[in-house]
Tab-separated table of C-alpha atoms in Angstrom:
chain	number	residue	atom	x	y	z
A	1	MET	CA	5.236	-13.064	4.690
A	2	SER	CA	4.007	-9.748	3.313
A	3	LEU	CA	2.710	-11.246	0.082
A	4	GLY	CA	0.400	-13.688	1.819
A	5	VAL	CA	-0.681	-10.992	4.216
A	6	LEU	CA	-1.750	-8.669	1.447
A	7	LEU	CA	-3.523	-11.375	-0.524
A	8	THR	CA	-5.531	-12.420	2.502
A	9	ILE	CA	-6.645	-8.937	3.557
A	10	GLY	CA	-9.844	-8.381	1.586
A	11	ILE	CA	-10.866	-11.973	0.867
A	12	SER	CA	-10.784	-13.190	4.437
A	13	THR	CA	-12.181	-10.021	5.944
A	14	SER	CA	-15.122	-10.180	3.595
A	15	ILE	CA	-15.798	-13.876	4.217
A	16	ILE	CA	-15.822	-13.493	7.974
A	17	CYS	CA	-17.735	-10.248	8.235
A	18	ASP	CA	-20.215	-11.307	5.551
A	19	SER	CA	-21.001	-14.617	7.246
A	20	VAL	CA	-20.950	-13.446	10.840
A	21	SER	CA	-21.527	-9.757	11.263
A	22	MET	CA	-23.049	-8.269	8.114
A	23	SER	CA	-26.682	-7.908	7.438
A	24	ASP	CA	-28.452	-10.013	4.815
A	25	SER	CA	-29.522	-6.954	2.893
A	26	HIS	CA	-27.606	-5.838	-0.192
A	27	THR	CA	-27.546	-2.242	-1.281
A	28	GLU	CA	-28.464	-1.480	-4.895
A	29	LYS	CA	-27.005	2.025	-4.690
A	30	PRO	CA	-24.134	2.569	-7.146
A	31	THR	CA	-20.746	2.246	-5.546
A	32	ASP	CA	-18.295	5.015	-4.779
A	33	SER	CA	-15.230	2.805	-5.146
A	34	VAL	CA	-12.914	1.472	-7.834
A	35	ASN	CA	-13.830	-2.084	-8.905
A	36	ALA	CA	-15.807	-2.757	-5.751
A	37	ILE	CA	-19.358	-3.167	-4.566
A	38	GLN	CA	-20.668	-1.644	-1.403
A	39	ILE	CA	-21.876	-3.997	1.327
A	40	ALA	CA	-24.345	-2.764	3.904
A	41	GLU	CA	-22.693	-3.738	7.134
A	42	ARG	CA	-24.260	-4.577	10.438
A	43	THR	CA	-21.427	-3.597	12.760
A	44	ASP	CA	-22.489	-5.308	15.928
A	45	SER	CA	-20.037	-6.150	18.674
A	46	THR	CA	-18.889	-9.290	16.890
A	47	CYS	CA	-16.662	-7.269	14.558
A	48	LEU	CA	-15.991	-4.272	16.778
A	49	PRO	CA	-12.494	-4.102	18.255
A	50	ASP	CA	-12.030	-4.307	21.997
A	51	SER	CA	-11.111	-1.064	23.677
A	52	ASN	CA	-7.356	-0.914	24.133
A	53	VAL	CA	-5.529	0.281	27.201
A	54	LYS	CA	-2.419	2.242	26.294
A	55	ASN	CA	0.729	0.259	26.955
A	56	PRO	CA	3.657	2.138	25.369
A	57	TRP	CA	6.274	0.076	27.205
A	58	LEU	CA	4.987	-3.156	25.712
A	59	ALA	CA	5.000	-1.471	22.286
A	60	ILE	CA	8.622	-0.401	22.764
A	61	SER	CA	9.496	-3.943	23.822
A	62	GLU	CA	7.839	-5.377	20.715
A	63	VAL	CA	9.673	-2.952	18.402
A	64	THR	CA	12.995	-3.728	20.065
A	65	GLY	CA	12.294	-7.459	20.086
A	66	THR	CA	11.395	-7.392	16.382
A	67	ASN	CA	14.696	-5.756	15.462
A	68	LEU	CA	16.742	-8.053	17.696
A	69	SER	CA	15.001	-11.151	16.324
A	70	ILE	CA	15.606	-10.171	12.700
A	71	LEU	CA	19.216	-9.292	13.468
A	72	ALA	CA	19.736	-12.657	15.184
A	73	VAL	CA	18.351	-14.562	12.197
A	74	ASP	CA	20.466	-12.565	9.746
A	75	HIS	CA	23.600	-12.987	11.877
A	76	TYR	CA	23.453	-16.528	13.220
A	77	LEU	CA	21.292	-18.418	10.706
A	78	LEU	CA	21.889	-16.615	7.402
A	79	ASN	CA	25.427	-15.426	8.214
A	80	GLU	CA	24.880	-12.161	6.348
A	81	ASN	CA	27.811	-9.736	6.281
A	82	PHE	CA	25.568	-6.728	6.905
A	83	ALA	CA	24.467	-8.337	10.199
A	84	LYS	CA	27.998	-8.309	11.666
A	85	VAL	CA	27.093	-5.438	13.985
A	86	THR	CA	29.698	-4.230	16.472
A	87	TRP	CA	29.917	-1.414	18.984
A	88	HIS	CA	32.200	0.343	16.500
A	89	THR	CA	29.589	0.264	13.696
A	90	ILE	CA	26.873	1.425	16.085
A	91	GLY	CA	28.983	4.352	17.274
A	92	ARG	CA	29.883	5.296	13.702
A	93	ASN	CA	26.231	5.275	12.624
A	94	PHE	CA	25.316	7.967	15.150
A	95	SER	CA	27.109	10.451	12.912
A	96	LEU	CA	24.779	12.311	10.550
A	97	SER	CA	27.584	12.484	7.979
A	98	LYS	CA	27.441	8.698	7.572
A	99	TRP	CA	23.918	8.605	6.140
A	100	TYR	CA	23.825	7.608	2.478
A	101	TRP	CA	21.608	6.374	-0.398
A	102	ASP	CA	21.796	2.596	-0.664
A	103	SER	CA	21.394	0.432	-3.766
A	104	ASP	CA	19.300	-2.547	-2.714
A	105	ILE	CA	16.955	-4.050	-5.279
A	106	PHE	CA	13.697	-2.299	-6.134
A	107	ARG	CA	11.253	-4.521	-4.244
A	108	THR	CA	13.447	-4.536	-1.108
A	109	ASN	CA	13.816	-0.778	-0.929
A	110	LEU	CA	10.309	0.220	-1.942
A	111	MET	CA	8.000	-2.602	-0.815
A	112	PHE	CA	9.647	-4.809	1.823
A	113	HIS	CA	10.979	-1.862	3.836
A	114	PRO	CA	7.520	-0.213	4.064
A	115	TYR	CA	6.074	-3.545	5.191
A	116	HIS	CA	8.802	-3.749	7.850
A	117	GLY	CA	7.743	-0.294	9.021
A	118	SER	CA	4.143	-1.459	9.371
A	119	LEU	CA	5.310	-3.894	12.063
A	120	TYR	CA	6.728	-1.050	14.131
A	121	TYR	CA	3.602	1.025	13.600
A	122	ASN	CA	1.249	-1.786	14.590
A	123	ALA	CA	3.257	-2.568	17.708
A	124	ALA	CA	2.036	0.811	18.936
A	125	ARG	CA	-1.397	0.720	17.316
A	126	SER	CA	-2.256	-2.621	18.910
A	127	ASN	CA	-1.169	-1.329	22.304
A	128	GLY	CA	-3.696	1.488	22.442
A	129	MET	CA	-1.893	4.313	20.653
A	130	ASN	CA	-3.824	6.246	18.025
A	131	PHE	CA	-2.760	7.112	14.485
A	132	TYR	CA	-0.599	10.084	15.451
A	133	THR	CA	1.018	8.655	18.575
A	134	SER	CA	1.943	5.486	16.665
A	135	ILE	CA	4.017	7.411	14.119
A	136	PRO	CA	7.033	7.907	16.462
A	137	PHE	CA	7.197	4.141	16.935
A	138	ALA	CA	7.473	3.590	13.168
A	139	ALA	CA	10.177	6.248	12.917
A	140	GLY	CA	11.922	5.088	16.089
A	141	GLY	CA	11.973	1.441	15.030
A	142	SER	CA	13.388	2.392	11.640
A	143	LEU	CA	16.029	4.623	13.230
A	144	MET	CA	17.004	1.849	15.629
A	145	TRP	CA	17.478	-0.562	12.738
A	146	GLU	CA	19.502	1.867	10.627
A	147	ILE	CA	21.880	2.580	13.499
A	148	ALA	CA	22.142	-0.787	15.265
A	149	GLY	CA	20.520	-3.373	12.990
A	150	GLU	CA	23.142	-3.420	10.243
A	151	SER	CA	26.889	-2.961	10.003
A	152	GLU	CA	26.329	-0.767	6.954
A	153	GLN	CA	25.946	2.970	7.213
A	154	PRO	CA	22.411	4.332	7.781
A	155	SER	CA	20.308	4.608	4.630
A	156	GLY	CA	18.194	7.713	4.137
A	157	ASN	CA	15.904	6.100	1.582
A	158	ASP	CA	15.322	3.096	3.870
A	159	PHE	CA	14.364	5.404	6.739
A	160	LEU	CA	11.833	7.318	4.624
A	161	ALA	CA	10.281	4.206	3.064
A	162	THR	CA	10.096	2.320	6.360
A	163	SER	CA	8.794	5.163	8.501
A	164	ILE	CA	6.266	6.802	6.176
A	165	GLY	CA	5.322	3.905	3.910
A	166	GLY	CA	4.948	1.731	7.004
A	167	ILE	CA	2.235	4.026	8.336
A	168	ALA	CA	0.024	3.460	5.283
A	169	ILE	CA	0.376	-0.324	5.242
A	170	GLY	CA	0.174	-0.463	9.034
A	171	GLU	CA	-3.079	1.463	9.388
A	172	VAL	CA	-4.762	-0.554	6.632
A	173	THR	CA	-3.768	-3.901	8.164
A	174	HIS	CA	-4.679	-2.670	11.661
A	175	ARG	CA	-8.204	-1.684	10.702
A	176	LEU	CA	-8.852	-4.871	8.750
A	177	SER	CA	-7.541	-7.179	11.479
A	178	GLU	CA	-9.620	-5.382	14.094
A	179	ARG	CA	-12.721	-6.261	12.068
A	180	ILE	CA	-11.754	-9.924	12.314
A	181	TRP	CA	-10.716	-10.401	15.937
A	182	THR	CA	-13.418	-10.867	18.560
A	183	ASN	CA	-13.497	-12.093	22.143
A	184	GLU	CA	-17.144	-13.115	22.000
A	185	ILE	CA	-16.981	-16.534	20.353
A	186	VAL	CA	-15.186	-19.836	20.926
A	187	GLY	CA	-14.420	-22.971	18.955
A	188	PRO	CA	-13.041	-23.401	15.420
A	189	GLU	CA	-14.263	-20.010	14.229
A	190	ARG	CA	-12.448	-18.253	17.068
A	191	PHE	CA	-9.265	-20.176	16.246
A	192	PHE	CA	-9.569	-19.264	12.560
A	193	ARG	CA	-10.125	-15.604	13.370
A	194	GLU	CA	-7.072	-15.452	15.632
A	195	ILE	CA	-4.835	-17.034	13.016
A	196	LEU	CA	-6.193	-14.967	10.156
A	197	GLY	CA	-5.955	-11.682	12.029
A	198	SER	CA	-2.380	-12.487	13.009
A	199	VAL	CA	-1.423	-13.218	9.395
A	200	ILE	CA	-2.780	-9.835	8.343
A	201	ASN	CA	-1.348	-8.014	11.362
A	202	PRO	CA	1.466	-10.014	13.044
A	203	MET	CA	2.262	-7.399	15.680
A	204	GLY	CA	-1.392	-7.083	16.621
A	205	GLY	CA	-1.573	-10.857	16.982
A	206	LEU	CA	1.522	-10.826	19.198
A	207	THR	CA	-0.003	-8.113	21.385
A	208	ARG	CA	-3.210	-10.110	21.769
A	209	LEU	CA	-1.176	-13.143	22.794
A	210	LEU	CA	0.946	-11.242	25.330
A	211	SER	CA	-2.053	-9.397	26.781
A	212	GLY	CA	-4.188	-12.552	27.056
A	213	LYS	CA	-6.867	-11.391	24.592
A	214	THR	CA	-6.192	-14.412	22.380
A	215	PHE	CA	-7.836	-16.695	24.957
A	216	HIS	CA	-10.188	-14.246	26.644
A	217	VAL	CA	-13.944	-14.776	26.218
A	218	LYS	CA	-16.658	-12.311	27.139
A	219	ASN	CA	-20.436	-12.251	26.807
A	220	SER	CA	-21.888	-11.219	23.453
A	221	HIS	CA	-24.176	-8.243	22.903
A	222	HIS	CA	-25.447	-8.732	19.386
A	223	ASP	CA	-27.961	-5.922	19.691
A	224	THR	CA	-25.152	-3.340	19.720
A	225	VAL	CA	-24.994	-1.432	16.454
A	226	ASP	CA	-22.573	1.328	15.444
A	227	LYS	CA	-24.246	3.101	12.553
A	228	ASN	CA	-21.200	5.317	11.987
A	229	LYS	CA	-18.842	2.400	11.388
A	230	PRO	CA	-17.404	2.693	7.865
A	231	THR	CA	-18.473	0.057	5.368
A	232	ILE	CA	-15.996	-2.277	3.743
A	233	GLU	CA	-16.200	-2.724	-0.032
A	234	PHE	CA	-14.088	-5.199	-1.920
A	235	SER	CA	-13.831	-7.318	-5.035
A	236	THR	CA	-11.499	-9.987	-6.386
A	237	PHE	CA	-10.423	-10.308	-10.013
A	238	LEU	CA	-9.051	-13.450	-11.643
A	239	GLY	CA	-8.019	-13.443	-15.268
A	240	GLY	CA	-5.318	-13.285	-17.872
A	241	ARG	CA	-2.903	-10.503	-18.687
A	242	TYR	CA	-0.687	-9.437	-21.550
A	243	TYR	CA	2.033	-6.895	-20.885
A	244	GLY	CA	5.173	-5.514	-22.468
A	245	THR	CA	6.983	-2.439	-23.770
A	246	ASN	CA	7.768	-0.759	-27.073
A	247	GLN	CA	11.526	-0.714	-26.431
A	248	GLY	CA	12.302	-3.693	-28.659
A	249	LYS	CA	10.900	-6.673	-30.512
A	250	GLY	CA	9.595	-9.589	-28.518
A	251	LEU	CA	9.310	-7.616	-25.268
A	252	HIS	CA	5.831	-8.873	-24.374
A	253	LYS	CA	4.498	-11.646	-22.214
A	254	GLY	CA	1.232	-13.290	-21.147
A	255	GLY	CA	0.115	-14.914	-17.932
A	256	GLY	CA	-2.450	-14.986	-15.171
A	257	THR	CA	-3.256	-12.404	-12.540
A	258	ILE	CA	-5.200	-11.960	-9.326
A	259	ASN	CA	-6.229	-8.517	-8.131
A	260	LEU	CA	-7.904	-7.454	-4.909
A	261	ASP	CA	-9.519	-4.048	-4.324
A	262	ILE	CA	-10.650	-2.832	-0.908
A	263	VAL	CA	-12.450	0.378	-0.030
A	264	TYR	CA	-13.057	1.317	3.580
A	265	GLY	CA	-15.619	4.079	4.003
A	266	SER	CA	-16.104	7.007	1.616
A	267	PRO	CA	-14.047	10.158	0.920
A	268	VAL	CA	-17.173	12.315	1.179
A	269	ALA	CA	-18.650	10.844	4.362
A	270	VAL	CA	-19.612	13.663	6.709
A	271	ASP	CA	-18.807	11.594	9.806
A	272	ASN	CA	-15.167	10.880	8.940
A	273	ARG	CA	-13.447	11.860	12.166
A	274	LYS	CA	-10.248	9.862	12.375
A	275	PRO	CA	-7.352	9.244	9.977
A	276	TYR	CA	-8.124	6.422	7.569
A	277	ASP	CA	-11.866	6.472	8.174
A	278	PHE	CA	-11.611	6.305	4.399
A	279	PHE	CA	-8.944	4.391	2.529
A	280	ARG	CA	-8.659	2.612	-0.799
A	281	ALA	CA	-6.224	-0.281	-1.188
A	282	SER	CA	-5.408	-2.438	-4.206
A	283	VAL	CA	-2.964	-5.293	-4.599
A	284	GLY	CA	-2.224	-7.429	-7.651
A	285	PHE	CA	-0.315	-10.681	-8.137
A	286	ASP	CA	1.290	-12.429	-11.084
A	287	THR	CA	0.273	-16.093	-10.875
A	288	ASN	CA	3.447	-17.037	-12.752
A	289	GLY	CA	5.508	-15.840	-9.801
A	290	GLY	CA	8.977	-14.497	-10.524
A	291	GLU	CA	10.832	-11.547	-9.054
A	292	SER	CA	7.692	-9.392	-9.289
A	293	PHE	CA	5.073	-11.694	-7.815
A	294	VAL	CA	3.406	-8.576	-6.404
A	295	THR	CA	2.642	-6.452	-9.454
A	296	ASN	CA	1.081	-3.522	-7.622
A	297	LEU	CA	0.296	-2.252	-4.148
A	298	ASN	CA	-1.653	1.012	-3.929
A	299	ILE	CA	-3.084	2.857	-0.933
A	300	ILE	CA	-4.849	6.197	-0.591
A	301	GLY	CA	-5.773	7.080	2.980
A	302	GLN	CA	-7.692	10.131	4.155
A	303	ILE	CA	-6.041	11.743	7.166
A	304	LYS	CA	-8.422	14.703	7.539
A	305	ASN	CA	-11.440	15.930	5.599
A	306	TRP	CA	-13.713	18.948	5.386
A	307	ILE	CA	-17.095	18.964	3.633
A	308	LEU	CA	-17.093	22.007	1.351
A	309	LYS	CA	-20.542	21.596	-0.163
A	310	GLU	CA	-23.458	19.274	0.460
A	311	ARG	CA	-26.558	19.871	-1.607
A	312	HIS	CA	-29.291	17.423	-2.522
A	313	SER	CA	-27.480	14.431	-4.025
A	314	SER	CA	-24.039	16.047	-4.441
A	315	VAL	CA	-21.190	16.199	-1.948
A	316	LEU	CA	-17.829	17.939	-2.339
A	317	SER	CA	-15.033	17.397	0.172
A	318	PHE	CA	-11.473	18.579	0.663
A	319	GLY	CA	-8.940	16.517	2.537
A	320	ILE	CA	-5.375	15.681	3.466
A	321	TYR	CA	-4.291	12.300	2.120
A	322	GLN	CA	-1.430	9.846	2.350
A	323	ASN	CA	-0.501	7.978	-0.827
A	324	PHE	CA	1.478	4.802	-1.412
A	325	ASP	CA	2.135	3.256	-4.837
A	326	TYR	CA	4.248	0.326	-5.974
A	327	TYR	CA	4.254	-1.112	-9.513
A	328	SER	CA	6.614	-3.744	-10.879
A	329	VAL	CA	6.505	-6.547	-13.452
A	330	ASN	CA	8.775	-9.448	-14.306
A	331	VAL	CA	11.739	-8.889	-16.590
A	332	ILE	CA	11.341	-9.902	-20.257
A	333	LYS	CA	14.632	-10.661	-22.023
A	334	ASP	CA	16.600	-8.714	-19.384
A	335	LYS	CA	14.259	-5.740	-19.762
A	336	SER	CA	11.629	-4.574	-17.289
A	337	PRO	CA	8.562	-2.907	-18.891
A	338	TYR	CA	7.967	-0.656	-15.873
A	339	LYS	CA	8.942	-0.019	-12.259
A	340	ILE	CA	7.289	2.836	-10.382
A	341	SER	CA	7.076	3.786	-6.720
A	342	GLU	CA	5.602	6.520	-4.549
A	343	ALA	CA	6.693	5.163	-1.165
A	344	SER	CA	6.601	8.298	0.986
A	345	SER	CA	3.964	10.796	-0.038
A	346	ILE	CA	1.397	13.172	1.431
A	347	GLY	CA	-0.855	15.779	-0.144
A	348	ILE	CA	-4.294	17.270	-0.572
A	349	GLY	CA	-7.354	16.085	-2.443
A	350	LEU	CA	-10.839	16.973	-3.645
A	351	ALA	CA	-13.642	14.429	-3.959
A	352	TRP	CA	-17.000	15.060	-5.653
A	353	TYR	CA	-19.844	12.495	-5.708
A	354	HIS	CA	-23.234	12.953	-7.335
A	355	ASP	CA	-26.184	10.550	-7.349
A	356	TRP	CA	-28.673	11.024	-10.142
A	357	SER	CA	-31.540	8.591	-10.586
A	358	ARG	CA	-29.896	5.193	-11.093
A	359	MET	CA	-26.481	6.621	-11.835
A	360	ARG	CA	-23.615	7.731	-9.667
A	361	LEU	CA	-20.924	10.066	-11.010
A	362	PHE	CA	-17.747	10.924	-9.154
A	363	GLU	CA	-14.344	12.514	-9.499
A	364	GLU	CA	-11.324	12.622	-7.211
A	365	MET	CA	-8.230	14.802	-7.618
A	366	TYR	CA	-4.988	14.640	-5.617
A	367	LEU	CA	-1.818	16.748	-5.466
A	368	ASN	CA	1.020	15.189	-3.487
A	369	GLY	CA	4.524	15.983	-2.377
A	370	VAL	CA	6.683	12.877	-2.831
A	371	LEU	CA	9.543	12.566	-0.355
A	372	LEU	CA	10.671	9.256	-1.835
A	373	GLY	CA	9.744	7.484	-5.035
A	374	GLY	CA	11.370	5.394	-7.722
A	375	SER	CA	11.307	4.778	-11.457
A	376	LEU	CA	12.765	2.450	-14.048
A	377	SER	CA	15.957	3.775	-15.650
A	378	ASP	CA	17.556	2.626	-18.897
A	379	TYR	CA	21.283	2.418	-18.218
A	380	ASN	CA	22.283	-0.470	-15.963
A	381	ASN	CA	26.005	-0.575	-16.733
A	382	ASN	CA	26.817	0.438	-13.165
A	383	ARG	CA	28.551	-1.479	-10.400
A	384	TYR	CA	25.239	-2.934	-9.185
A	385	ALA	CA	23.619	-3.552	-12.601
A	386	ARG	CA	20.829	-1.478	-11.083
A	387	ASP	CA	17.935	-0.533	-13.386
A	388	TYR	CA	16.063	2.062	-11.336
A	389	SER	CA	16.555	5.450	-9.708
A	390	ILE	CA	15.066	6.934	-6.569
A	391	GLY	CA	14.207	10.562	-5.981
A	392	SER	CA	11.809	13.176	-4.679
A	393	GLY	CA	9.221	15.305	-6.428
A	394	TYR	CA	5.469	15.484	-6.775
A	395	SER	CA	2.494	13.604	-8.193
A	396	VAL	CA	-0.900	14.596	-9.589
A	397	LYS	CA	-3.733	12.065	-9.655
A	398	ASN	CA	-7.224	12.096	-11.081
A	399	LEU	CA	-9.952	9.462	-10.917
A	400	VAL	CA	-13.320	9.710	-12.674
A	401	GLY	CA	-16.057	7.131	-12.967
A	402	PHE	CA	-19.701	6.291	-13.161
A	403	ASP	CA	-21.926	3.408	-12.075
A	404	TYR	CA	-25.262	2.599	-13.642
A	405	ASN	CA	-27.727	0.697	-11.484
A	406	SER	CA	-24.977	-1.606	-10.175
A	407	ILE	CA	-24.867	-3.181	-13.647
A	408	CYS	CA	-22.014	-1.425	-15.403
A	409	HIS	CA	-19.043	0.413	-13.952
A	410	PHE	CA	-16.482	2.576	-15.701
A	411	ARG	CA	-13.284	4.016	-14.211
A	412	MET	CA	-10.519	6.139	-15.653
A	413	SER	CA	-7.509	7.115	-13.581
A	414	ALA	CA	-4.530	9.258	-14.541
A	415	ASP	CA	-1.447	9.497	-12.344
A	416	MET	CA	1.564	11.660	-13.186
A	417	LYS	CA	4.729	11.300	-11.060
A	418	HIS	CA	7.656	13.685	-11.560
A	419	LEU	CA	10.795	12.657	-9.647
A	420	PHE	CA	14.251	14.232	-9.404
A	421	SER	CA	17.491	12.349	-8.645
A	422	TRP	CA	20.382	14.645	-7.781
A	423	LYS	CA	23.216	12.211	-7.027
A	424	GLY	CA	24.155	9.803	-9.807
A	425	TYR	CA	26.911	7.274	-10.407
A	426	GLU	CA	29.164	9.857	-12.049
A	427	ASP	CA	28.824	12.091	-8.958
A	428	GLU	CA	30.344	9.474	-6.637
A	429	ASP	CA	33.856	8.101	-6.218
A	430	ASN	CA	33.723	4.732	-7.946
A	431	THR	CA	36.684	3.439	-5.924
A	432	LYS	CA	34.736	3.522	-2.669
A	433	ASP	CA	33.653	0.347	-0.922
A	434	ASN	CA	29.998	-0.536	-1.361
A	435	ILE	CA	29.276	0.482	2.215
A	436	GLY	CA	30.160	4.105	1.445
A	437	TYR	CA	29.035	4.339	-2.181
A	438	SER	CA	26.047	6.688	-2.059
A	439	VAL	CA	23.957	7.155	-5.201
A	440	MET	CA	20.291	7.618	-6.054
A	441	GLY	CA	20.689	5.982	-9.460
A	442	ASP	CA	21.006	7.894	-12.727
A	443	ARG	CA	21.096	11.617	-12.142
A	444	GLY	CA	18.254	13.511	-13.806
A	445	ASN	CA	14.470	13.725	-13.684
A	446	VAL	CA	11.760	11.390	-14.890
A	447	VAL	CA	8.051	11.740	-15.621
A	448	ASN	CA	5.809	8.676	-15.465
A	449	LEU	CA	2.229	9.070	-16.671
A	450	ILE	CA	0.025	6.110	-15.718
A	451	LEU	CA	-3.355	5.761	-17.450
A	452	ARG	CA	-5.730	3.053	-16.206
A	453	PRO	CA	-9.161	2.644	-17.859
A	454	SER	CA	-11.455	-0.176	-16.747
A	455	PHE	CA	-14.943	-1.343	-17.657
A	456	GLU	CA	-17.067	-3.909	-15.813
A	457	ILE	CA	-20.397	-5.561	-16.578
A	458	THR	CA	-22.115	-7.410	-13.738
A	459	PHE	CA	-24.424	-10.396	-14.255
A	460	ASN	CA	-25.732	-10.475	-10.684
A	461	LYS	CA	-24.731	-9.096	-7.307
A	462	HIS	CA	-21.693	-11.392	-7.116
A	463	TRP	CA	-20.364	-12.113	-10.605
A	464	GLY	CA	-19.205	-9.987	-13.491
A	465	ILE	CA	-16.598	-9.612	-16.193
A	466	GLU	CA	-14.014	-6.840	-16.307
A	467	TRP	CA	-11.530	-5.439	-18.799
A	468	THR	CA	-8.786	-3.157	-17.551
A	469	ALA	CA	-5.646	-1.695	-19.043
A	470	MET	CA	-2.602	0.174	-17.828
A	471	TYR	CA	-0.394	2.409	-19.953
A	472	VAL	CA	2.876	3.791	-18.609
A	473	LEU	CA	4.372	6.678	-20.596
A	474	ARG	CA	7.896	7.354	-19.286
A	475	ASN	CA	10.216	10.227	-20.217
A	476	PHE	CA	13.632	10.248	-18.499
A	477	HIS	CA	15.941	13.279	-18.850
A	478	TYR	CA	19.449	12.172	-17.893
A	479	LYS	CA	22.386	14.322	-16.818
A	480	TYR	CA	25.071	12.036	-18.229
A	481	HIS	CA	23.201	9.934	-20.833
A	482	PRO	CA	20.934	10.525	-23.838
A	483	ASN	CA	17.295	11.036	-22.893
A	484	THR	CA	14.875	8.170	-23.402
A	485	SER	CA	11.141	7.658	-23.740
A	486	SER	CA	9.125	4.460	-23.534
A	487	ILE	CA	5.580	3.159	-23.438
A	488	ALA	CA	4.622	0.084	-21.448
A	489	TYR	CA	1.235	-1.618	-21.498
A	490	ASP	CA	-0.586	-4.122	-19.319
A	491	TYR	CA	-3.955	-5.525	-20.478
A	492	ARG	CA	-6.134	-7.699	-18.254
A	493	ILE	CA	-9.492	-9.418	-18.740
A	494	GLY	CA	-11.237	-11.839	-16.441
A	495	VAL	CA	-14.068	-12.567	-14.038
A	496	LYS	CA	-14.897	-10.419	-11.036
A	497	TYR	CA	-16.355	-11.855	-7.834
A	498	ARG	CA	-17.786	-9.512	-5.222
A	499	LEU	CA	-19.189	-10.194	-1.799
């Protein structure tokens, strides 16, 4: 479900809000986003969310019902061993000494679990809780699942990815779905909006259904305008890609790709008051499918900001940010070119934007503490044939760019992630059952440096052509194996359509 949700986010939001609630005017001011064009938005009541009455008990019921429903499917329909929950396993899992590092596959641990957490978060968000008061629901839902949703021992990495990563995905999907739902229209468009919003935000759709908002109609007030409502900027990319690694001959592959970039608001807006009044989200897909159909999912969300300097056409801001990164590609001849995650991360950032004549220049810098991340490792001769390690550490990110008269756009991002894994296969008793075998992967530390240049030429306000590249320089220092270094590459070229 999550893949379709993410693909639909920007495309559908833009179609609806462009055709129904946006103004006909198009700004010619250079954009302040990556691969996106700013749309002047008329935020009348058609796309404004209804005011929510707080209903924490309904939110708790939805979180509990979600966990019970998933457990029932796993137990009775799929007959999974981990779903054989008993009172004994529940009682055992209350012990803090039973928490361990699990060894599920990369996309399960570092993408699907965060999406699961977004359901918990949005159960609260859609029932009137704000950003901060929704966080305990994400953590509580994850804790409930770890203790009573599986017969296995509680997983520390699952709890971190679900609770913290779920906040980022949850707030993005909440804000986008709230721009789609409206109680002021009827007919086919209303039906389409309800379905679309529920695909993007299933828990919000469930709350609307239970509260009666799905079928409620009220009078329109199209003269209502909220000038402080953040703009939505987005673009879609369709093209070809060529990726691989230098770790052997023939380790390269071609194919098609779709990428979607969404920017909500601006990091230097003086009226940013609430968490995620600015966020940037990007998601990419491999049209060939495979185990890595989602090639990337990236979110940067501003939790708090302070304007440090505002003079003439320059603005400098400082803020607290949440970061979420997921990168993965399909295996080539049993070798993966790259796997990288920053699932649970928070830090600080500086953003500087300067408008000069027909040009806009900008730079953003971020320093983050990473509670949980992951990286490709080289030695998979372990009991799980696992090819990645998880760990904690820090990341440093930098983004620079310029736009000239909305005709050409250049971006260059650099992202360095340094992760440490302190419990490897050799540190654990290999005779243990899987349920008690606790490892983070290969013990050691790894540095991933991700460089992403891109250049775009636009032919008109909708169409353009873009070239982008991604280089992953990885250096893994192992405790029990020889150190390794690798370089992976991912080139893409195609057409860009912007609304």
